[in-house]
Amino acid sequence: MTSVVDHARLAFTAVERLEQVSGPRDLIETFRSCLDPFGFSVVLITGLPDPPADPTPFFLINSWPSGWHERYIDKDFYRDDPVAEAGRTHIDPFAWSEAPVDLERQPRARQVMSEAASVGMRDGFVVPIVTSRSVQACVSVAGDIPELSPDVRRMIHLVGMYAHARAMRLHASQKSLARRLLSDREREVLRWTAAGKTAWETSCILGISERTVTYHVTTTARRLEAVSRTHAVARAIALGEISIG
């Protein structure tokens, strides 16, 4: 039987291994290999914007099963995902099976979880990351029949927080190579757009007119060669113009 000391040793070994990774793919494989003995095969590190925002631009690390990402986005499952909802509102870590299900607000919640189970994600564990910005983040790991004992939860909590920090550092190093294309105001407007705010809501937050917000979004999209607001957000994140954490 694995003891508390053994779990602590495993956690610190995982942290040491994560410190050595050189890129996102390496981070995914290292993180997964650390969790594999406990039945976790999938890892996701992401920001959690409020619906109806598209979560895709906020993904830092993602090893979802083949085809699941496309179906998840195509069916707009994010809007009804009880795990994502809990991740946006919880501070303490939780198992997927512990996420509250409100069928009035999220009528397809059980469908989302059932389809996730069908691709090998029957249950999981989420470490919420409270950021200083407008968008909450999380580390989510999943498997078919993962171990969720108290010691394993504590280990994932520790390693998950470090994995998120490492992912952010890797992202920041990529950002430093990008040439700044947008003004401070344009980036500010785009950050609130990424958080799912409308032009009117953004105007209230920033104390400027709705027309000015729309102008900034339009010029930003043109400068980033984007075809929509969502595409502009994705391009801005990829180019390091705005942060997701």
PDB file of C-alpha atoms in Angstrom:
ATOM      1  CA  MET A   1       0.000   0.000   0.000  1.00  0.00           C
ATOM      2  CA  THR A   2       1.300   3.454  -0.899  1.00  0.00           C
ATOM      3  CA  SER A   3       1.824   5.663   2.161  1.00  0.00           C
ATOM      4  CA  VAL A   4       1.474   9.405   2.655  1.00  0.00           C
ATOM      5  CA  VAL A   5       5.263   9.678   2.527  1.00  0.00           C
ATOM      6  CA  ASP A   6       5.322   7.757  -0.756  1.00  0.00           C
ATOM      7  CA  HIS A   7       2.747  10.105  -2.276  1.00  0.00           C
ATOM      8  CA  ALA A   8       4.725  13.125  -1.109  1.00  0.00           C
ATOM      9  CA  ARG A   9       7.876  11.663  -2.664  1.00  0.00           C
ATOM     10  CA  LEU A  10       6.027  11.023  -5.920  1.00  0.00           C
ATOM     11  CA  ALA A  11       4.737  14.597  -5.924  1.00  0.00           C
ATOM     12  CA  PHE A  12       8.168  16.141  -5.492  1.00  0.00           C
ATOM     13  CA  THR A  13       9.642  13.817  -8.108  1.00  0.00           C
ATOM     14  CA  ALA A  14       6.896  14.933 -10.512  1.00  0.00           C
ATOM     15  CA  VAL A  15       7.675  18.584  -9.802  1.00  0.00           C
ATOM     16  CA  GLU A  16      11.368  17.991 -10.515  1.00  0.00           C
ATOM     17  CA  ARG A  17      10.491  16.303 -13.819  1.00  0.00           C
ATOM     18  CA  LEU A  18       8.124  19.106 -14.819  1.00  0.00           C
ATOM     19  CA  GLU A  19      10.872  21.643 -14.168  1.00  0.00           C
ATOM     20  CA  GLN A  20      12.930  20.015 -16.922  1.00  0.00           C
ATOM     21  CA  VAL A  21      10.305  20.050 -19.706  1.00  0.00           C
ATOM     22  CA  SER A  22      11.093  22.124 -22.771  1.00  0.00           C
ATOM     23  CA  GLY A  23       7.702  22.595 -24.408  1.00  0.00           C
ATOM     24  CA  PRO A  24       3.954  21.954 -24.239  1.00  0.00           C
ATOM     25  CA  ARG A  25       4.097  18.438 -25.698  1.00  0.00           C
ATOM     26  CA  ASP A  26       6.857  17.470 -23.285  1.00  0.00           C
ATOM     27  CA  LEU A  27       4.793  18.912 -20.424  1.00  0.00           C
ATOM     28  CA  ILE A  28       1.745  16.863 -21.437  1.00  0.00           C
ATOM     29  CA  GLU A  29       3.668  13.601 -21.620  1.00  0.00           C
ATOM     30  CA  THR A  30       5.556  14.211 -18.362  1.00  0.00           C
ATOM     31  CA  PHE A  31       2.415  15.192 -16.453  1.00  0.00           C
ATOM     32  CA  ARG A  32       0.479  12.207 -17.819  1.00  0.00           C
ATOM     33  CA  SER A  33       3.248   9.754 -16.955  1.00  0.00           C
ATOM     34  CA  CYS A  34       3.285  11.046 -13.379  1.00  0.00           C
ATOM     35  CA  LEU A  35      -0.463  10.438 -13.045  1.00  0.00           C
ATOM     36  CA  ASP A  36      -0.713   7.218 -15.063  1.00  0.00           C
ATOM     37  CA  PRO A  37      -0.169   4.901 -12.033  1.00  0.00           C
ATOM     38  CA  PHE A  38      -3.374   6.308 -10.553  1.00  0.00           C
ATOM     39  CA  GLY A  39      -5.530   5.767 -13.624  1.00  0.00           C
ATOM     40  CA  PHE A  40      -5.398   9.277 -15.111  1.00  0.00           C
ATOM     41  CA  SER A  41      -4.716   9.382 -18.841  1.00  0.00           C
ATOM     42  CA  VAL A  42      -5.974  12.845 -19.868  1.00  0.00           C
ATOM     43  CA  VAL A  43      -4.737  16.285 -18.799  1.00  0.00           C
ATOM     44  CA  LEU A  44      -6.090  19.735 -19.553  1.00  0.00           C
ATOM     45  CA  ILE A  45      -4.755  23.097 -18.364  1.00  0.00           C
ATOM     46  CA  THR A  46      -6.994  25.943 -19.439  1.00  0.00           C
ATOM     47  CA  GLY A  47      -8.607  29.263 -18.687  1.00  0.00           C
ATOM     48  CA  LEU A  48     -12.350  29.177 -18.007  1.00  0.00           C
ATOM     49  CA  PRO A  49     -14.122  32.136 -19.645  1.00  0.00           C
ATOM     50  CA  ASP A  50     -17.802  32.685 -18.986  1.00  0.00           C
ATOM     51  CA  PRO A  51     -20.113  31.183 -21.638  1.00  0.00           C
ATOM     52  CA  PRO A  52     -20.873  31.813 -24.436  1.00  0.00           C
ATOM     53  CA  ALA A  53     -17.163  32.505 -24.970  1.00  0.00           C
ATOM     54  CA  ASP A  54     -15.292  29.839 -26.935  1.00  0.00           C
ATOM     55  CA  PRO A  55     -12.891  28.087 -24.501  1.00  0.00           C
ATOM     56  CA  THR A  56     -10.518  26.892 -27.243  1.00  0.00           C
ATOM     57  CA  PRO A  57      -8.221  29.961 -27.247  1.00  0.00           C
ATOM     58  CA  PHE A  58      -7.740  29.506 -23.494  1.00  0.00           C
ATOM     59  CA  PHE A  59      -6.358  25.955 -23.724  1.00  0.00           C
ATOM     60  CA  LEU A  60      -2.718  25.866 -22.609  1.00  0.00           C
ATOM     61  CA  ILE A  61      -2.209  22.091 -22.408  1.00  0.00           C
ATOM     62  CA  ASN A  62      -4.692  19.592 -23.816  1.00  0.00           C
ATOM     63  CA  SER A  63      -4.516  15.820 -24.319  1.00  0.00           C
ATOM     64  CA  TRP A  64      -8.219  15.141 -24.901  1.00  0.00           C
ATOM     65  CA  PRO A  65      -8.969  11.925 -26.832  1.00  0.00           C
ATOM     66  CA  SER A  66      -9.018  12.194 -30.617  1.00  0.00           C
ATOM     67  CA  GLY A  67     -12.221  13.729 -31.894  1.00  0.00           C
ATOM     68  CA  TRP A  68     -13.506  14.839 -28.491  1.00  0.00           C
ATOM     69  CA  HIS A  69     -12.364  18.431 -28.832  1.00  0.00           C
ATOM     70  CA  GLU A  70     -14.093  18.795 -32.189  1.00  0.00           C
ATOM     71  CA  ARG A  71     -17.352  17.320 -30.866  1.00  0.00           C
ATOM     72  CA  TYR A  72     -17.173  19.337 -27.630  1.00  0.00           C
ATOM     73  CA  ILE A  73     -16.865  22.600 -29.555  1.00  0.00           C
ATOM     74  CA  ASP A  74     -19.218  21.670 -32.405  1.00  0.00           C
ATOM     75  CA  LYS A  75     -22.001  20.779 -29.944  1.00  0.00           C
ATOM     76  CA  ASP A  76     -21.241  23.782 -27.689  1.00  0.00           C
ATOM     77  CA  PHE A  77     -20.904  21.429 -24.724  1.00  0.00           C
ATOM     78  CA  TYR A  78     -18.929  24.059 -22.787  1.00  0.00           C
ATOM     79  CA  ARG A  79     -22.168  25.920 -22.078  1.00  0.00           C
ATOM     80  CA  ASP A  80     -23.623  22.825 -20.327  1.00  0.00           C
ATOM     81  CA  ASP A  81     -20.459  21.320 -18.844  1.00  0.00           C
ATOM     82  CA  PRO A  82     -20.963  20.993 -15.052  1.00  0.00           C
ATOM     83  CA  VAL A  83     -17.237  20.446 -14.452  1.00  0.00           C
ATOM     84  CA  ALA A  84     -16.342  23.687 -16.256  1.00  0.00           C
ATOM     85  CA  GLU A  85     -19.085  25.512 -14.354  1.00  0.00           C
ATOM     86  CA  ALA A  86     -17.745  24.249 -11.021  1.00  0.00           C
ATOM     87  CA  GLY A  87     -14.207  25.155 -12.087  1.00  0.00           C
ATOM     88  CA  ARG A  88     -15.304  28.742 -12.692  1.00  0.00           C
ATOM     89  CA  THR A  89     -16.877  29.083  -9.243  1.00  0.00           C
ATOM     90  CA  HIS A  90     -14.955  26.773  -6.876  1.00  0.00           C
ATOM     91  CA  ILE A  91     -11.741  27.491  -5.033  1.00  0.00           C
ATOM     92  CA  ASP A  92     -11.085  24.048  -3.555  1.00  0.00           C
ATOM     93  CA  PRO A  93     -10.222  21.019  -5.732  1.00  0.00           C
ATOM     94  CA  PHE A  94     -13.028  18.584  -6.527  1.00  0.00           C
ATOM     95  CA  ALA A  95     -13.752  15.331  -8.342  1.00  0.00           C
ATOM     96  CA  TRP A  96     -15.767  15.526 -11.538  1.00  0.00           C
ATOM     97  CA  SER A  97     -18.460  13.391  -9.914  1.00  0.00           C
ATOM     98  CA  GLU A  98     -18.773  16.023  -7.180  1.00  0.00           C
ATOM     99  CA  ALA A  99     -19.571  18.872  -9.575  1.00  0.00           C
ATOM    100  CA  PRO A 100     -23.152  20.094  -8.958  1.00  0.00           C
ATOM    101  CA  VAL A 101     -25.592  19.451 -11.792  1.00  0.00           C
ATOM    102  CA  ASP A 102     -28.263  22.095 -12.383  1.00  0.00           C
ATOM    103  CA  LEU A 103     -30.449  20.823 -15.212  1.00  0.00           C
ATOM    104  CA  GLU A 104     -32.423  24.062 -15.378  1.00  0.00           C
ATOM    105  CA  ARG A 105     -29.298  26.053 -16.172  1.00  0.00           C
ATOM    106  CA  GLN A 106     -27.458  23.279 -18.007  1.00  0.00           C
ATOM    107  CA  PRO A 107     -30.047  20.914 -19.534  1.00  0.00           C
ATOM    108  CA  ARG A 108     -27.430  18.821 -21.356  1.00  0.00           C
ATOM    109  CA  ALA A 109     -25.138  18.363 -18.346  1.00  0.00           C
ATOM    110  CA  ARG A 110     -25.722  14.623 -18.068  1.00  0.00           C
ATOM    111  CA  GLN A 111     -25.231  14.191 -21.816  1.00  0.00           C
ATOM    112  CA  VAL A 112     -21.871  15.976 -21.634  1.00  0.00           C
ATOM    113  CA  MET A 113     -20.670  13.728 -18.818  1.00  0.00           C
ATOM    114  CA  SER A 114     -22.033  10.575 -20.468  1.00  0.00           C
ATOM    115  CA  GLU A 115     -20.266  11.318 -23.744  1.00  0.00           C
ATOM    116  CA  ALA A 116     -17.038  12.180 -21.899  1.00  0.00           C
ATOM    117  CA  ALA A 117     -17.248   8.793 -20.156  1.00  0.00           C
ATOM    118  CA  SER A 118     -17.692   7.074 -23.515  1.00  0.00           C
ATOM    119  CA  VAL A 119     -14.250   8.328 -24.654  1.00  0.00           C
ATOM    120  CA  GLY A 120     -12.416   7.243 -21.500  1.00  0.00           C
ATOM    121  CA  MET A 121     -13.105  10.181 -19.185  1.00  0.00           C
ATOM    122  CA  ARG A 122     -15.537   8.624 -16.707  1.00  0.00           C
ATOM    123  CA  ASP A 123     -14.294  10.682 -13.767  1.00  0.00           C
ATOM    124  CA  GLY A 124     -11.575  13.175 -13.013  1.00  0.00           C
ATOM    125  CA  PHE A 125     -10.160  15.722 -10.640  1.00  0.00           C
ATOM    126  CA  VAL A 126      -9.996  19.508 -10.983  1.00  0.00           C
ATOM    127  CA  VAL A 127      -7.595  21.939  -9.348  1.00  0.00           C
ATOM    128  CA  PRO A 128      -9.066  25.453  -9.722  1.00  0.00           C
ATOM    129  CA  ILE A 129      -6.514  28.213 -10.244  1.00  0.00           C
ATOM    130  CA  VAL A 130      -7.623  31.635  -9.015  1.00  0.00           C
ATOM    131  CA  THR A 131      -5.953  34.264 -11.184  1.00  0.00           C
ATOM    132  CA  SER A 132      -5.519  37.994 -10.755  1.00  0.00           C
ATOM    133  CA  ARG A 133      -7.282  38.599 -14.049  1.00  0.00           C
ATOM    134  CA  SER A 134     -10.861  38.286 -15.217  1.00  0.00           C
ATOM    135  CA  VAL A 135     -10.737  34.617 -16.201  1.00  0.00           C
ATOM    136  CA  GLN A 136     -10.459  31.718 -13.744  1.00  0.00           C
ATOM    137  CA  ALA A 137      -8.242  28.790 -14.758  1.00  0.00           C
ATOM    138  CA  CYS A 138      -7.956  25.133 -13.833  1.00  0.00           C
ATOM    139  CA  VAL A 139      -5.981  21.926 -14.140  1.00  0.00           C
ATOM    140  CA  SER A 140      -8.253  18.994 -14.978  1.00  0.00           C
ATOM    141  CA  VAL A 141      -7.123  15.354 -15.131  1.00  0.00           C
ATOM    142  CA  ALA A 142      -9.323  12.397 -16.038  1.00  0.00           C
ATOM    143  CA  GLY A 143      -9.442   8.671 -16.680  1.00  0.00           C
ATOM    144  CA  ASP A 144     -11.752   5.713 -17.040  1.00  0.00           C
ATOM    145  CA  ILE A 145     -11.558   4.528 -13.404  1.00  0.00           C
ATOM    146  CA  PRO A 146      -9.084   6.901 -11.699  1.00  0.00           C
ATOM    147  CA  GLU A 147      -8.036   6.622  -8.070  1.00  0.00           C
ATOM    148  CA  LEU A 148      -9.424   9.501  -6.016  1.00  0.00           C
ATOM    149  CA  SER A 149      -8.206   8.714  -2.519  1.00  0.00           C
ATOM    150  CA  PRO A 150      -7.393  11.673  -0.220  1.00  0.00           C
ATOM    151  CA  ASP A 151      -3.636  11.173  -0.664  1.00  0.00           C
ATOM    152  CA  VAL A 152      -3.900  11.063  -4.459  1.00  0.00           C
ATOM    153  CA  ARG A 153      -6.042  14.206  -4.422  1.00  0.00           C
ATOM    154  CA  ARG A 154      -3.438  16.030  -2.354  1.00  0.00           C
ATOM    155  CA  MET A 155      -0.677  14.896  -4.684  1.00  0.00           C
ATOM    156  CA  ILE A 156      -2.569  16.058  -7.785  1.00  0.00           C
ATOM    157  CA  HIS A 157      -3.356  19.363  -6.083  1.00  0.00           C
ATOM    158  CA  LEU A 158       0.341  20.048  -5.521  1.00  0.00           C
ATOM    159  CA  VAL A 159       1.574  18.781  -8.891  1.00  0.00           C
ATOM    160  CA  GLY A 160      -1.334  20.433 -10.725  1.00  0.00           C
ATOM    161  CA  MET A 161      -0.525  23.882  -9.366  1.00  0.00           C
ATOM    162  CA  TYR A 162       3.082  23.471 -10.401  1.00  0.00           C
ATOM    163  CA  ALA A 163       2.106  22.143 -13.842  1.00  0.00           C
ATOM    164  CA  HIS A 164      -0.073  25.231 -14.376  1.00  0.00           C
ATOM    165  CA  ALA A 165       2.783  27.538 -13.368  1.00  0.00           C
ATOM    166  CA  ARG A 166       5.152  25.680 -15.693  1.00  0.00           C
ATOM    167  CA  ALA A 167       2.652  25.901 -18.557  1.00  0.00           C
ATOM    168  CA  MET A 168       2.320  29.629 -17.971  1.00  0.00           C
ATOM    169  CA  ARG A 169       6.096  30.085 -18.004  1.00  0.00           C
ATOM    170  CA  LEU A 170       6.365  28.184 -21.272  1.00  0.00           C
ATOM    171  CA  HIS A 171       3.574  30.325 -22.702  1.00  0.00           C
ATOM    172  CA  ALA A 172       5.293  33.499 -21.487  1.00  0.00           C
ATOM    173  CA  SER A 173       8.563  32.497 -23.140  1.00  0.00           C
ATOM    174  CA  GLN A 174       6.704  32.099 -26.423  1.00  0.00           C
ATOM    175  CA  LYS A 175       5.013  35.471 -25.928  1.00  0.00           C
ATOM    176  CA  SER A 176       8.346  37.218 -25.462  1.00  0.00           C
ATOM    177  CA  LEU A 177       9.205  36.285 -29.046  1.00  0.00           C
ATOM    178  CA  ALA A 178       6.091  37.920 -30.420  1.00  0.00           C
ATOM    179  CA  ARG A 179       6.085  41.440 -31.816  1.00  0.00           C
ATOM    180  CA  ARG A 180       3.490  43.710 -30.199  1.00  0.00           C
ATOM    181  CA  LEU A 181       0.810  44.656 -32.698  1.00  0.00           C
ATOM    182  CA  LEU A 182      -1.869  46.171 -30.458  1.00  0.00           C
ATOM    183  CA  SER A 183      -2.123  49.228 -28.250  1.00  0.00           C
ATOM    184  CA  ASP A 184      -2.715  48.937 -24.496  1.00  0.00           C
ATOM    185  CA  ARG A 185      -6.369  49.960 -24.973  1.00  0.00           C
ATOM    186  CA  GLU A 186      -6.895  47.437 -27.765  1.00  0.00           C
ATOM    187  CA  ARG A 187      -5.452  44.673 -25.614  1.00  0.00           C
ATOM    188  CA  GLU A 188      -7.639  45.749 -22.705  1.00  0.00           C
ATOM    189  CA  VAL A 189     -10.784  45.632 -24.858  1.00  0.00           C
ATOM    190  CA  LEU A 190      -9.789  42.265 -26.289  1.00  0.00           C
ATOM    191  CA  ARG A 191      -9.160  40.785 -22.827  1.00  0.00           C
ATOM    192  CA  TRP A 192     -12.747  41.586 -21.826  1.00  0.00           C
ATOM    193  CA  THR A 193     -13.987  40.249 -25.154  1.00  0.00           C
ATOM    194  CA  ALA A 194     -12.096  37.033 -24.425  1.00  0.00           C
ATOM    195  CA  ALA A 195     -13.866  36.869 -21.057  1.00  0.00           C
ATOM    196  CA  GLY A 196     -17.205  36.774 -22.894  1.00  0.00           C
ATOM    197  CA  LYS A 197     -18.258  40.377 -22.278  1.00  0.00           C
ATOM    198  CA  THR A 198     -20.387  42.182 -24.846  1.00  0.00           C
ATOM    199  CA  ALA A 199     -19.357  45.530 -26.303  1.00  0.00           C
ATOM    200  CA  TRP A 200     -21.853  47.255 -23.993  1.00  0.00           C
ATOM    201  CA  GLU A 201     -20.555  45.423 -20.895  1.00  0.00           C
ATOM    202  CA  THR A 202     -16.964  46.213 -21.839  1.00  0.00           C
ATOM    203  CA  SER A 203     -17.850  49.884 -22.325  1.00  0.00           C
ATOM    204  CA  CYS A 204     -19.310  50.010 -18.805  1.00  0.00           C
ATOM    205  CA  ILE A 205     -16.256  48.298 -17.301  1.00  0.00           C
ATOM    206  CA  LEU A 206     -13.750  50.567 -19.061  1.00  0.00           C
ATOM    207  CA  GLY A 207     -15.780  53.767 -18.918  1.00  0.00           C
ATOM    208  CA  ILE A 208     -15.794  54.334 -22.665  1.00  0.00           C
ATOM    209  CA  SER A 209     -18.582  54.320 -25.241  1.00  0.00           C
ATOM    210  CA  GLU A 210     -19.928  51.135 -26.782  1.00  0.00           C
ATOM    211  CA  ARG A 211     -19.107  52.579 -30.194  1.00  0.00           C
ATOM    212  CA  THR A 212     -15.470  52.986 -29.151  1.00  0.00           C
ATOM    213  CA  VAL A 213     -15.330  49.389 -27.969  1.00  0.00           C
ATOM    214  CA  THR A 214     -16.743  48.178 -31.295  1.00  0.00           C
ATOM    215  CA  TYR A 215     -14.213  50.330 -33.154  1.00  0.00           C
ATOM    216  CA  HIS A 216     -11.315  48.828 -31.170  1.00  0.00           C
ATOM    217  CA  VAL A 217     -12.541  45.272 -31.766  1.00  0.00           C
ATOM    218  CA  THR A 218     -12.920  45.943 -35.490  1.00  0.00           C
ATOM    219  CA  THR A 219      -9.483  47.529 -35.919  1.00  0.00           C
ATOM    220  CA  THR A 220      -7.900  44.845 -33.758  1.00  0.00           C
ATOM    221  CA  ALA A 221      -9.404  42.075 -35.884  1.00  0.00           C
ATOM    222  CA  ARG A 222      -8.154  43.781 -39.031  1.00  0.00           C
ATOM    223  CA  ARG A 223      -4.643  44.189 -37.633  1.00  0.00           C
ATOM    224  CA  LEU A 224      -4.540  40.548 -36.530  1.00  0.00           C
ATOM    225  CA  GLU A 225      -5.966  39.391 -39.880  1.00  0.00           C
ATOM    226  CA  ALA A 226      -8.897  37.788 -38.063  1.00  0.00           C
ATOM    227  CA  VAL A 227     -12.326  37.132 -39.544  1.00  0.00           C
ATOM    228  CA  SER A 228     -14.353  37.400 -36.320  1.00  0.00           C
ATOM    229  CA  ARG A 229     -14.191  38.476 -32.675  1.00  0.00           C
ATOM    230  CA  THR A 230     -13.479  34.900 -31.598  1.00  0.00           C
ATOM    231  CA  HIS A 231     -10.750  34.544 -34.219  1.00  0.00           C
ATOM    232  CA  ALA A 232      -9.241  37.850 -33.063  1.00  0.00           C
ATOM    233  CA  VAL A 233      -9.104  36.578 -29.473  1.00  0.00           C
ATOM    234  CA  ALA A 234      -7.479  33.319 -30.597  1.00  0.00           C
ATOM    235  CA  ARG A 235      -4.920  35.184 -32.714  1.00  0.00           C
ATOM    236  CA  ALA A 236      -4.148  37.636 -29.893  1.00  0.00           C
ATOM    237  CA  ILE A 237      -3.526  34.801 -27.423  1.00  0.00           C
ATOM    238  CA  ALA A 238      -1.393  32.852 -29.887  1.00  0.00           C
ATOM    239  CA  LEU A 239       0.704  35.952 -30.620  1.00  0.00           C
ATOM    240  CA  GLY A 240       1.102  36.812 -26.938  1.00  0.00           C
ATOM    241  CA  GLU A 241      -0.836  40.073 -27.223  1.00  0.00           C
ATOM    242  CA  ILE A 242      -3.170  39.113 -24.349  1.00  0.00           C
ATOM    243  CA  SER A 243      -2.804  36.717 -21.449  1.00  0.00           C
ATOM    244  CA  ILE A 244      -5.226  33.893 -20.642  1.00  0.00           C
ATOM    245  CA  GLY A 245      -4.297  33.440 -17.005  1.00  0.00           C
TER     246      GLY A 245
END
